[in-house]
Coordinates of C-alpha atoms and ligand atoms in Angstrom, one line a residue:
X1 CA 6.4 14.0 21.1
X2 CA 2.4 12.7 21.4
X3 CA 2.1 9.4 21.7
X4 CA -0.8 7.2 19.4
X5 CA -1.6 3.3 20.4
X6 CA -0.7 0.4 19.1
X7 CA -1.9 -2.0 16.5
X8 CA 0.6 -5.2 16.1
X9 CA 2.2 -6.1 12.8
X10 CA 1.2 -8.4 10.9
X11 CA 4.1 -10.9 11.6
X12 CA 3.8 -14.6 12.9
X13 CA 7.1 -15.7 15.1
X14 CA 7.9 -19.4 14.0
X15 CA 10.2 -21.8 15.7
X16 CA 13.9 -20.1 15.1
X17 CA 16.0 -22.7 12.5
X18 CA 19.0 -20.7 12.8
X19 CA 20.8 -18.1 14.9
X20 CA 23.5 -15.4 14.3
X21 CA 25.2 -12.9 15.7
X22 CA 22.8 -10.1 15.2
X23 CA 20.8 -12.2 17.8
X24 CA 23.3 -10.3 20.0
X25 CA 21.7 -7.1 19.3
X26 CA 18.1 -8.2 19.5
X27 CA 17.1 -9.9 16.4
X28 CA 15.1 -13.2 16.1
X29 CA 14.6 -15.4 13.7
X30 CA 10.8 -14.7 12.6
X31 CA 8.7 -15.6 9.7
X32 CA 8.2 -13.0 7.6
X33 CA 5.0 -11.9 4.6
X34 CA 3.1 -10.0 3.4
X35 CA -0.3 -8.9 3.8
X36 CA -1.4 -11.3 0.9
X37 CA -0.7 -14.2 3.4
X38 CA 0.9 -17.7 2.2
X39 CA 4.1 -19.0 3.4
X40 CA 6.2 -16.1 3.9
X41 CA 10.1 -16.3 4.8
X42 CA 12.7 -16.9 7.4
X43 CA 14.4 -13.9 8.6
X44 CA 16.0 -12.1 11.3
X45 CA 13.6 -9.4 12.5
X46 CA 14.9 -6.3 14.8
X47 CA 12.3 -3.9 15.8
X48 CA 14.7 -1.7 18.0
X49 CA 12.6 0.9 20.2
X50 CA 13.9 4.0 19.0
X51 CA 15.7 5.5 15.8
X52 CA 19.1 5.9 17.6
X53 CA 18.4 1.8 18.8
X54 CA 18.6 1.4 15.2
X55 CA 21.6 2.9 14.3
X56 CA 23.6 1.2 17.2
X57 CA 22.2 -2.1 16.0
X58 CA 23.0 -1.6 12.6
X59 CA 26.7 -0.1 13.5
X60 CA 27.7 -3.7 14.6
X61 CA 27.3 -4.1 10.9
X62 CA 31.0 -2.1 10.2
X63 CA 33.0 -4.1 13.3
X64 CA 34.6 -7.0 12.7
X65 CA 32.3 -9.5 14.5
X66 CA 31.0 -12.5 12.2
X67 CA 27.2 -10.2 11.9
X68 CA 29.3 -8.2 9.3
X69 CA 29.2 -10.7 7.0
X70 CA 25.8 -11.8 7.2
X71 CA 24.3 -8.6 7.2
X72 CA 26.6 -7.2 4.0
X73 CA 26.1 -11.0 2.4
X74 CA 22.2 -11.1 2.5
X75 CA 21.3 -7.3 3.2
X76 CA 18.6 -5.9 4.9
X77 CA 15.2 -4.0 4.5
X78 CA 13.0 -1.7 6.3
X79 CA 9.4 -2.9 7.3
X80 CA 6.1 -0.9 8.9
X81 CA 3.0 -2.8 9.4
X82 CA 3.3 -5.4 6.7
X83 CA 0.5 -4.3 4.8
X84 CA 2.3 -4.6 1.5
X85 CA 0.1 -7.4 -0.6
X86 CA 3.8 -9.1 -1.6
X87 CA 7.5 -9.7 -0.8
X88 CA 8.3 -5.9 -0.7
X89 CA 8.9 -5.5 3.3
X90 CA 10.8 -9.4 3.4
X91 CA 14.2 -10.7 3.0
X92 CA 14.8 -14.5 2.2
X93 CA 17.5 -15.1 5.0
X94 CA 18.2 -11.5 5.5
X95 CA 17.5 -8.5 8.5
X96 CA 13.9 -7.4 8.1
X97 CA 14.2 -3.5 10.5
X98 CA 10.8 -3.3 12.4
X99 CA 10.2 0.4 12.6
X100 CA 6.5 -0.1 14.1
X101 CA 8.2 1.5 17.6
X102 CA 9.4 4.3 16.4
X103 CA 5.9 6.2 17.5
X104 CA 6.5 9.4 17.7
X105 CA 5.1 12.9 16.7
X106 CA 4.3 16.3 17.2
X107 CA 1.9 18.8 15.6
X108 CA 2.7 22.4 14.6
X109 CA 0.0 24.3 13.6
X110 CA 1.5 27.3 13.3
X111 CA 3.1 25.8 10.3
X112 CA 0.3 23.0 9.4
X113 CA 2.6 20.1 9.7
X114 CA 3.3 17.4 11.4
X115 CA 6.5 15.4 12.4
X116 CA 6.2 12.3 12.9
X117 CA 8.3 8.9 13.1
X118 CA 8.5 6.5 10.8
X119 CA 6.3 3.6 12.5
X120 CA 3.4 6.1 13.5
X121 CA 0.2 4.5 11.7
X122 CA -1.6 7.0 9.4
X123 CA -4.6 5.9 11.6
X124 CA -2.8 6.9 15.0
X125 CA -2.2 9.8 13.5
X126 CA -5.7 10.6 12.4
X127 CA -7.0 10.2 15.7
X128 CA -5.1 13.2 17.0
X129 CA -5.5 15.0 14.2
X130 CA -9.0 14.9 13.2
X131 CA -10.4 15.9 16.6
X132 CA -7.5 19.3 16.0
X133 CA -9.1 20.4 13.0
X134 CA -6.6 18.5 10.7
X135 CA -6.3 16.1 8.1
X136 CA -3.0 14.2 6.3
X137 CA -4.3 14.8 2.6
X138 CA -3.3 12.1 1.3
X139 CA -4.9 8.2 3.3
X140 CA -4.6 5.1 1.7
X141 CA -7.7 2.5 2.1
X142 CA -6.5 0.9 5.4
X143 CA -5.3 3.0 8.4
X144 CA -2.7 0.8 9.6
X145 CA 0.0 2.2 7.5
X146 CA 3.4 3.7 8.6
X147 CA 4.7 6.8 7.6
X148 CA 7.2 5.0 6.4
X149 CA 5.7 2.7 4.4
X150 CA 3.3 5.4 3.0
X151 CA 6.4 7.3 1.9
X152 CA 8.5 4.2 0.2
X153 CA 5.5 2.9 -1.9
X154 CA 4.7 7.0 -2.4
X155 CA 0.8 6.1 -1.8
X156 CA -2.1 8.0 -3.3
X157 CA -5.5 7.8 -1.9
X158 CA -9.1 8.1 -3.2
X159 CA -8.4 11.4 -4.1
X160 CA -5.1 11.3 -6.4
X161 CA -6.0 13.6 -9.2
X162 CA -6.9 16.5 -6.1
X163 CA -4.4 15.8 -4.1
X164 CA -1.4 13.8 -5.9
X165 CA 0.3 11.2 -3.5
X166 CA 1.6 11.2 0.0
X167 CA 5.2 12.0 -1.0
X168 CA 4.0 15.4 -2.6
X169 CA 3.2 16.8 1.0
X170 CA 6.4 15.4 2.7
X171 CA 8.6 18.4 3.1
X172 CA 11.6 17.0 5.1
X173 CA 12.6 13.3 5.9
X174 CA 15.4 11.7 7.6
X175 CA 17.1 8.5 6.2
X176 CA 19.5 6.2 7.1
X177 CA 22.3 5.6 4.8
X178 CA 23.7 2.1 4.2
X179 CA 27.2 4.3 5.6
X180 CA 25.0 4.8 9.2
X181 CA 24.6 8.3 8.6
X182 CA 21.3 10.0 8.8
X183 CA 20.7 12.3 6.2
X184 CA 17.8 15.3 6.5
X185 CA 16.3 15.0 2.6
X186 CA 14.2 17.8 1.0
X187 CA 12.6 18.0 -2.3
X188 CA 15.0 18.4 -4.8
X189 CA 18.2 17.9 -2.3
X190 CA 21.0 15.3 -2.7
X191 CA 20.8 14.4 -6.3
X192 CA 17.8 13.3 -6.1
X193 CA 18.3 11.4 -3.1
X194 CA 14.5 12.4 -1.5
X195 CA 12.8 11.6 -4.7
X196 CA 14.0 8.7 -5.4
X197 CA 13.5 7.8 -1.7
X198 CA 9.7 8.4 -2.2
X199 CA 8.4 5.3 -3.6
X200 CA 11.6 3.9 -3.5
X201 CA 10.4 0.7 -2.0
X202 CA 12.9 1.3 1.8
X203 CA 16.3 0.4 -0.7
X204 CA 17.4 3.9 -0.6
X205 CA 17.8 3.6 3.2
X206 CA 15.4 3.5 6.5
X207 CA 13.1 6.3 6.4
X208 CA 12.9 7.8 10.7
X209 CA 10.8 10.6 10.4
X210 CA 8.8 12.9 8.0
X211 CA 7.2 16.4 8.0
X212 CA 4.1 16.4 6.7
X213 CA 2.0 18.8 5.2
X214 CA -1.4 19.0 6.7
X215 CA -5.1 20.5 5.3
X216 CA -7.7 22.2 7.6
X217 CA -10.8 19.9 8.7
X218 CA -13.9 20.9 10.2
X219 CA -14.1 17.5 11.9
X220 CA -14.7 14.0 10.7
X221 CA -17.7 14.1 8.7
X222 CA -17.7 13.1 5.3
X223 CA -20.5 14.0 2.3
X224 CA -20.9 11.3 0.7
X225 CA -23.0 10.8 -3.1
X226 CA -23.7 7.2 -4.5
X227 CA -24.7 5.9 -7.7
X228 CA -25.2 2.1 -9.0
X229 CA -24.6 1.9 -12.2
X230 CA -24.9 -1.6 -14.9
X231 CA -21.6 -1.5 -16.6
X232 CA -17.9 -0.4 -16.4
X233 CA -18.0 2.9 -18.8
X234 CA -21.0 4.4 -16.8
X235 CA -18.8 4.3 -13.5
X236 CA -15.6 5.6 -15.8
X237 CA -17.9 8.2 -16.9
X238 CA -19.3 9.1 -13.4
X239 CA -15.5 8.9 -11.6
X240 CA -14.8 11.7 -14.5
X241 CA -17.4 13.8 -14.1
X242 CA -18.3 16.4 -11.4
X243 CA -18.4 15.7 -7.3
X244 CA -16.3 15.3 -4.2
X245 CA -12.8 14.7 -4.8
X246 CA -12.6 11.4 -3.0
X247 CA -13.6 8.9 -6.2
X248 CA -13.9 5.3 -5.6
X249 CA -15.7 2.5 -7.6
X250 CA -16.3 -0.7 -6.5
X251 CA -17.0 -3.5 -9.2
X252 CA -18.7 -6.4 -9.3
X253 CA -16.8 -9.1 -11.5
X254 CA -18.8 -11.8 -11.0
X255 CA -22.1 -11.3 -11.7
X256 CA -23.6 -11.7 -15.3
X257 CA -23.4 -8.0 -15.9
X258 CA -19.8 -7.8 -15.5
X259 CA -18.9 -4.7 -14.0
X260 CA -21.7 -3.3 -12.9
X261 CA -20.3 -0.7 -9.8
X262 CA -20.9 1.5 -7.2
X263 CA -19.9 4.8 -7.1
X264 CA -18.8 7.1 -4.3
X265 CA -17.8 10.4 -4.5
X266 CA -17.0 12.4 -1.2
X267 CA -16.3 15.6 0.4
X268 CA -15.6 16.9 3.4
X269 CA -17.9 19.3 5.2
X270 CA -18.4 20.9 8.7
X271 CA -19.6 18.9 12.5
X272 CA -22.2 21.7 11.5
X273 CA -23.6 20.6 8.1
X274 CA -24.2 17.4 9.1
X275 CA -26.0 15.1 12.7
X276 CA -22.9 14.4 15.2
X277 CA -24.7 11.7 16.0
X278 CA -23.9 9.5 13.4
X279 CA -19.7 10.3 14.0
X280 CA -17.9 7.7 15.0
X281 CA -14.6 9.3 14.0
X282 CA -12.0 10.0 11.9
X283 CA -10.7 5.8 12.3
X284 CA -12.3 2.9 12.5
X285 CA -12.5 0.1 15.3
X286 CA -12.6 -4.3 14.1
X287 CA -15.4 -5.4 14.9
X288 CA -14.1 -9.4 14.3
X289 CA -11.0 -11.2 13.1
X290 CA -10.6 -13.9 10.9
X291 CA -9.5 -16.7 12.7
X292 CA -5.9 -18.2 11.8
X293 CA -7.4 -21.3 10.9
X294 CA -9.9 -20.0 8.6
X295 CA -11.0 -22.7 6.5
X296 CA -9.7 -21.6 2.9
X297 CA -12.3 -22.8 0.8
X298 CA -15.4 -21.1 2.3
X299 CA -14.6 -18.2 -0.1
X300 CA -15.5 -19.5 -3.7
X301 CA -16.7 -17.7 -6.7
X302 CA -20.6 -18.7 -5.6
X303 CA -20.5 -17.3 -1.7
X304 CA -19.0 -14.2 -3.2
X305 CA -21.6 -13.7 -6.1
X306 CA -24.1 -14.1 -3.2
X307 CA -22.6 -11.6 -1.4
X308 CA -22.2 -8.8 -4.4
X309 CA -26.0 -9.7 -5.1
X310 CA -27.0 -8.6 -1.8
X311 CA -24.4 -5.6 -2.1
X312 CA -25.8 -4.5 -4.9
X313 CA -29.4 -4.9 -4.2
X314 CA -28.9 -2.5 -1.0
X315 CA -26.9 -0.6 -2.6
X316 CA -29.1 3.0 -3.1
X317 CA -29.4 3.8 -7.1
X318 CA -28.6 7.5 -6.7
X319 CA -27.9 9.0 -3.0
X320 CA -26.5 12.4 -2.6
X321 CA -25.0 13.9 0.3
X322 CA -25.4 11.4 3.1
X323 CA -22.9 12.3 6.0
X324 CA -20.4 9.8 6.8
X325 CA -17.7 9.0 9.2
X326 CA -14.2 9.3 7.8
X327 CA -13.1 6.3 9.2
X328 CA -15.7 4.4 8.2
X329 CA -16.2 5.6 4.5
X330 CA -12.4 5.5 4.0
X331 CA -11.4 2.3 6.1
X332 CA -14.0 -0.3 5.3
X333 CA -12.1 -3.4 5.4
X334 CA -10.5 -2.1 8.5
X335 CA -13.3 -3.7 10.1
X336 CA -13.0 -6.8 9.7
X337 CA -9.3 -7.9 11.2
X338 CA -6.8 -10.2 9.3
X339 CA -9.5 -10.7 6.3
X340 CA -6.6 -12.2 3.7
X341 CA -7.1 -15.3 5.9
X342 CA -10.7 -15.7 4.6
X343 CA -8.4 -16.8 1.6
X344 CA -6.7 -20.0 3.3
X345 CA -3.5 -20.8 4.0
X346 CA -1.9 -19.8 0.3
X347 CA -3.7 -16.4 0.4
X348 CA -4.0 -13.7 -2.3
X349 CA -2.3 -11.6 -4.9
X350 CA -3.1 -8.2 -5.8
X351 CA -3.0 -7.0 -9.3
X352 CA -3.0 -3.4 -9.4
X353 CA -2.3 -1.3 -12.5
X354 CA -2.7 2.1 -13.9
X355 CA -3.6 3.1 -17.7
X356 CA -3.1 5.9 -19.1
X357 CA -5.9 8.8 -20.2
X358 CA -7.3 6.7 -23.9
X359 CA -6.7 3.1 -23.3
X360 CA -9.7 2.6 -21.6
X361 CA -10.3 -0.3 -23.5
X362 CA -7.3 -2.2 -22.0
X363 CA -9.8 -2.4 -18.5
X364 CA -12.2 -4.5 -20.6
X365 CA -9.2 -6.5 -22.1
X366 CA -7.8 -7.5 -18.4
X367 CA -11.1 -8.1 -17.0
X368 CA -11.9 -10.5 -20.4
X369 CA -8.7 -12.1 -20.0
X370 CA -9.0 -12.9 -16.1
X371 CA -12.4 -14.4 -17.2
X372 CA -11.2 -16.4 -19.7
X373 CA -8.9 -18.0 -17.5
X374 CA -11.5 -18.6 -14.9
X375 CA -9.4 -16.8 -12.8
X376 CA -12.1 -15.6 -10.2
X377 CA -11.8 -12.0 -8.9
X378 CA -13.2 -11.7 -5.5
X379 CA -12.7 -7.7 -5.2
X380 CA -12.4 -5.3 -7.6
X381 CA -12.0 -1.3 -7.3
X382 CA -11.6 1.4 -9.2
X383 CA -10.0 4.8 -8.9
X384 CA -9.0 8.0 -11.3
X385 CA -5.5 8.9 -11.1
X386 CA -3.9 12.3 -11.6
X387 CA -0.8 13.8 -13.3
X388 CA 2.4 11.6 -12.3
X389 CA 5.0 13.1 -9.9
X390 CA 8.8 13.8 -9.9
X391 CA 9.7 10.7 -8.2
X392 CA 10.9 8.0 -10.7
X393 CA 9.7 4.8 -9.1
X394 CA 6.1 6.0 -8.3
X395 CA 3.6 4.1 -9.2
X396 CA 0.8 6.9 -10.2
X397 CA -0.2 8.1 -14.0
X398 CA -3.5 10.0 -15.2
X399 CA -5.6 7.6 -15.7
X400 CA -7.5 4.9 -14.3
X401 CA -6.2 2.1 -11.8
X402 CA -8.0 -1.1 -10.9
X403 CA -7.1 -3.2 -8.0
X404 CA -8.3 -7.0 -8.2
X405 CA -7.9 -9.3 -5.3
X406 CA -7.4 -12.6 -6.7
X407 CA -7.4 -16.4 -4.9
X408 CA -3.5 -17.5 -4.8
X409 CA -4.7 -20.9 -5.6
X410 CA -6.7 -20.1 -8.5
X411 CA -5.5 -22.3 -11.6
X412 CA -3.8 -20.8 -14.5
X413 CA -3.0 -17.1 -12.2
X414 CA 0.2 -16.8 -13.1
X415 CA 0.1 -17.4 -17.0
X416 CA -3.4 -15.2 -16.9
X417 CA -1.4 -12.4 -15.3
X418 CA 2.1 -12.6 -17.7
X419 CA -0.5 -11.7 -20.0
X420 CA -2.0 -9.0 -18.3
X421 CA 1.2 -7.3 -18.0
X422 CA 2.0 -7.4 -21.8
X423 CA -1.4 -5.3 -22.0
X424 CA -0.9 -3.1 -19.4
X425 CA 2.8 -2.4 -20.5
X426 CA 1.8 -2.3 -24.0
X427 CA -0.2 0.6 -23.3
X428 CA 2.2 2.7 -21.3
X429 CA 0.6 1.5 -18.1
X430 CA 2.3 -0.5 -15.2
X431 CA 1.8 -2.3 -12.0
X432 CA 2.1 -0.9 -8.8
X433 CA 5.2 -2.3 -6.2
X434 CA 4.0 -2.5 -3.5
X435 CA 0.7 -5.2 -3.9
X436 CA 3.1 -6.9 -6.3
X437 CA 4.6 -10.8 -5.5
X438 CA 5.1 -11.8 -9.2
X439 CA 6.4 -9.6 -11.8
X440 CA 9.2 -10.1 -13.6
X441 CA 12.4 -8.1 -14.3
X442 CA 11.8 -7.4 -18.0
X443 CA 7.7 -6.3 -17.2
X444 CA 9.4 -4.4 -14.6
X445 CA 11.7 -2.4 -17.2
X446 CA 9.0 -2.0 -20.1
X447 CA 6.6 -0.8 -17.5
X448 CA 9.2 2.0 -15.6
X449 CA 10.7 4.2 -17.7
X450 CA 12.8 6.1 -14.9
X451 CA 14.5 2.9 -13.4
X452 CA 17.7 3.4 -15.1
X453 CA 17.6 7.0 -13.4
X454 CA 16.2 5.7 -10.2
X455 CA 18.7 2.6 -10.2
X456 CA 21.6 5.3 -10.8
X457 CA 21.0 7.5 -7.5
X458 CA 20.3 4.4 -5.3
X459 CA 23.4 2.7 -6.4
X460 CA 25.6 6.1 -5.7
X461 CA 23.3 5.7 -2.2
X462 CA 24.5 2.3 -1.7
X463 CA 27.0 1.1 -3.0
X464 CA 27.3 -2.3 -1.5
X465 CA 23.7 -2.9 -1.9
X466 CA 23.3 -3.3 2.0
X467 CA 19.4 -2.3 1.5
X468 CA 17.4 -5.3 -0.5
X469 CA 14.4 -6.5 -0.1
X470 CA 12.9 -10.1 -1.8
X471 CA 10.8 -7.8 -4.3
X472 CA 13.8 -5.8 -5.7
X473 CA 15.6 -9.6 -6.5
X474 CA 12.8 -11.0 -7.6
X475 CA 12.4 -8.3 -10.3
X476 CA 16.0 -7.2 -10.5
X477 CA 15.3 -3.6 -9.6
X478 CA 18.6 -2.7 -7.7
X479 CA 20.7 -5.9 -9.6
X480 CA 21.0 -3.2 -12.7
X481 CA 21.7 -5.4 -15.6
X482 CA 18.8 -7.5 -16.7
Ligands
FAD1 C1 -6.6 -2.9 2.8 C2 -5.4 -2.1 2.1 C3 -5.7 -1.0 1.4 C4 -4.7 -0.3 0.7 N1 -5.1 0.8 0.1 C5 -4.1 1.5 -0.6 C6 -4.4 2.7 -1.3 O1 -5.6 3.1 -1.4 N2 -3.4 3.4 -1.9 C7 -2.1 3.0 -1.9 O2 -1.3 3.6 -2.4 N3 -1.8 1.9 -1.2 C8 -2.7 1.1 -0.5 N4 -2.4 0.0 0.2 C9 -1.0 -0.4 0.2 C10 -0.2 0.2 1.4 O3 -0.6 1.6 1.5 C11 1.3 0.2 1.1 O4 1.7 -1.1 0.9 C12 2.1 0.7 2.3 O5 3.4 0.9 1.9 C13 2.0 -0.2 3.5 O6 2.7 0.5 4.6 P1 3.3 -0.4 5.7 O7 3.7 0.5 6.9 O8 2.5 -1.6 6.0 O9 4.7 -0.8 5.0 P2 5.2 -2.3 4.7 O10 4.2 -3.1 4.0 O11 5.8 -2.9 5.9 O12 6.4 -1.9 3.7 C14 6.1 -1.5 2.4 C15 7.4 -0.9 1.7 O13 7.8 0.2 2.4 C16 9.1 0.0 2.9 N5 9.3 0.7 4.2 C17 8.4 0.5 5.2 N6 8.9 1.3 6.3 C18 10.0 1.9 5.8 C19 10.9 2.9 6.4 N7 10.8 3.3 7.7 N8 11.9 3.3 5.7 C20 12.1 2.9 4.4 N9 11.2 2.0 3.8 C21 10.2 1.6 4.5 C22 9.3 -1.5 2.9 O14 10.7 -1.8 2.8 C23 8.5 -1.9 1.7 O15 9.3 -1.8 0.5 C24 -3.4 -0.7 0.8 C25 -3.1 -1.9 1.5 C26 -4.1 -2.6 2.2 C27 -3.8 -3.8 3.0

């Protein structure tokens, strides 16, 4: 196996308040959230240093030592770098499994795959990759993503409707049963075992290592056209039309013409069409981080406005072909580490939902009704999705998603965004998991259709609902009956 570096979680240690037997076996008690930042939880974390590590820790589970009853009484769930928005990779009192050290992997290229463990980073792999003539055809907007985690939330990338998601190019996983068993799962196999796996949010079992699928890369140069455009159905229409198949569109909610965007659409082309250079490379390095102590209320609706002004103003009206850096064009906020903090201490939600092809409209109706809740939207982008895929939790639809980062403190959020949700489910649409912290059971069931099915091969899975995570009680997704 090759070996990538390291990037740390995004965990904080607190002082323990309470100790069990699972200490024995290498857990602490840690505080635990997500990448939207706030309080978080207290759990036990164990980040064992290899897959079998695992499964010994976890067999203490079936002796008859007190740790059997905690670990069956408050469950347990598998977590990769954290960069889930909400409680999705947490448990309230409950065994959080590290994977991040599970690192390795190994490239084939007589088959065009790759192999990797769970807690390789998408960006780790990249780097290796790239530079091979390489590329994972499916990367989400940050690098430091597991395999693991790209599999459970079944991510898609800026280039769903090409490409579909991540899980569509995962050939073989292995998974931990709740029964300590590791299972080898292909599409199709086990009842539907792998599919519901893939975007399965981890409570199918701990995900240890994938094959992956791999496309041929000339190197790690991107073409990249940009257009500005003054309102949200000119950037609909130009994410539709012709280009590159990565589509992205950032919007500016705040300024008096509300959603006036950016467009980029992007291809990749050869070292040879375009000035080496200007490559930095298929990832990207920070170049700062947010202090922890970042005072919360520097980021208000009028420093942000400023800042899409000037975004805006540089932006070029109509750019075609300018040669980018992978990294670079795909990472962006990579650059800046630990940037929830710029929100203060109680952080950000996510919203992030998908519409189907025709309800276009709806956008304009969730934008209005953030508005006219003053609910300030401090990010905003854009993206065309593709046909759904076989696996019944995933998030993806044809259509159109829009991701808005939103300030946790913001007055009225939660009522503004119950309301959202009636819209978006209202018009076949839902919200996706894994940037999720507040939905509720029965938004959860009008918005996926297939959780009955889903819910029926986890819970043949497991049985004694060992895997749970504070998302799936929060929204009742493995309690069945709602
Ligand atoms: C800046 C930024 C940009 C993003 N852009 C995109 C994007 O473009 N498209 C997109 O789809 N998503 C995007 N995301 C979301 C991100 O890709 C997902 O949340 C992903 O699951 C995070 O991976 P992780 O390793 O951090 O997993 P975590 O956040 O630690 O966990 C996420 C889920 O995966 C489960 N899990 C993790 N590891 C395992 C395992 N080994 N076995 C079983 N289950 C496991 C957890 O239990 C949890 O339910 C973005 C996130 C950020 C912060």
């Amino acid at each position: 196996m090759l070996r990538g570096s390291s990037s740390s979680p995004h965990v904080a240690l607190s002082k323990p308040t309470y100790v069990y037997d699972m200490t024995a076996v290498g857990a602490v008690p840690t505080r635990v959230r997500g990448w939207g930042g706030g309080d978080g939880v207290s759990a036990l974390l164990l980040r064992p240093a290899s897959a079998d590590a695992l499964r010994t820790a976890l067999a203490v589970r079936r002796s008859p030592a007190g740790a059997r009853a905690h670990i069956a009484a408050t469950g347990a769930v598998a977590r990769g770098m954290g960069r889930s928005y909400g409680d999705a990779a947490q448990l309230s009192g409950g065994l959080v499994l590290d994977t991040t050290l599970l690192r390795g992997f190994r490239l084939d290229e007589g088959h065009a795959t790759v192999t990797a463990e769970a807690g390789v980073t998408i960006g780790e792999l990249l780097h290796t990759l790239v530079p091979a003539g390489w590329m994972l055809p499916v990367v989400p907007g940050t690098q430091h993503v597991t395999v693991g985690g790209a599999i459970a939330s079944d991510i898609h990338g800026k280039n769903h409707s090409a490409a579909g998601t991540f899980g569509r190019h995962v050939n073989a996983l292995g998974l931990l049963a709740a029964g300590g068993e590791v299972l080898e799962l292909q599409p199709g196999s086990d009842q539907g075992l792998f599919e519901s796996t893939v975007g399965g949010m981890g409570l199918t079992g701990v995900i240890l290592w994938a094959r992956i699928g791999l496309t041929p890369v000339q190197g790690p140069l991107l073409s990249v056209d940009t257009d500005c455009v003054e309102g949200l159905d000119d950037a609909l229409a130009l994410l539709a039309g012709a280009g590159g198949p990565y589509r992205v569109a950032w919007l500016d909610l705040l300024g008096s013409r509300t959603g006036r965007a950016i467009i980029t659409r992007a291809e990749h082309i050869s070292d040879a069409a375009g000035p080496r250079a200007r490559v930095r490379g298929a990832t990207v390095s920070a170049r700062a981080t947010v202090p922890e102590r970042w005072p919360g209320g520097m980021l208000a609706p009028s420093t942000v406005r400023a800042f899409n002004e000037v975004r805006f103003r540089r932006a070029p009206r109509r750019r075609r072909g300018r040669p980018e850096a992978l990294g670079a064009h795909m990472f962006p906020l990579d650059s800046l580490d630990a940037w929830p903090r710029l929100y203060g201490r109680r952080g950000l939600v996510q919203y992030q939902f998908v519409l189907p092809l025709g309800q276009d409209q709806v956008l304009h109706s969730v934008i209005e009704r953030l508005r006219r809740a003053r609910v300030p939207c401090f990010l905003a982008v854009l993206k065309d999705l593709g046909a759904a895929n076989d696996a019944p939790l995933s998030f993806p639809l044809a259509g159109w998603t829009l991701a808005l980062d939103l300030p946790r403190v913001a007055h009225g959020l939660d009522a503004a965004l119950d309301r959202c949700d009636e819209l978006v489910a209202a018009a076949g649409g839902r919200v996706y998991l894994t940037k999720d912290s507040r939905l509720r059971p029965e938004a959860l069931r009008a918005m996926y259709p297939r959780l009955q099915e889903w819910r029926a091969v986890r819970d043949r899975a497991d049985p004694e609902r060992l895997w749970r995570s504070d998302l799936a009680v929060r929204t009742r997704l493995v309690d069945g009956e709602l």
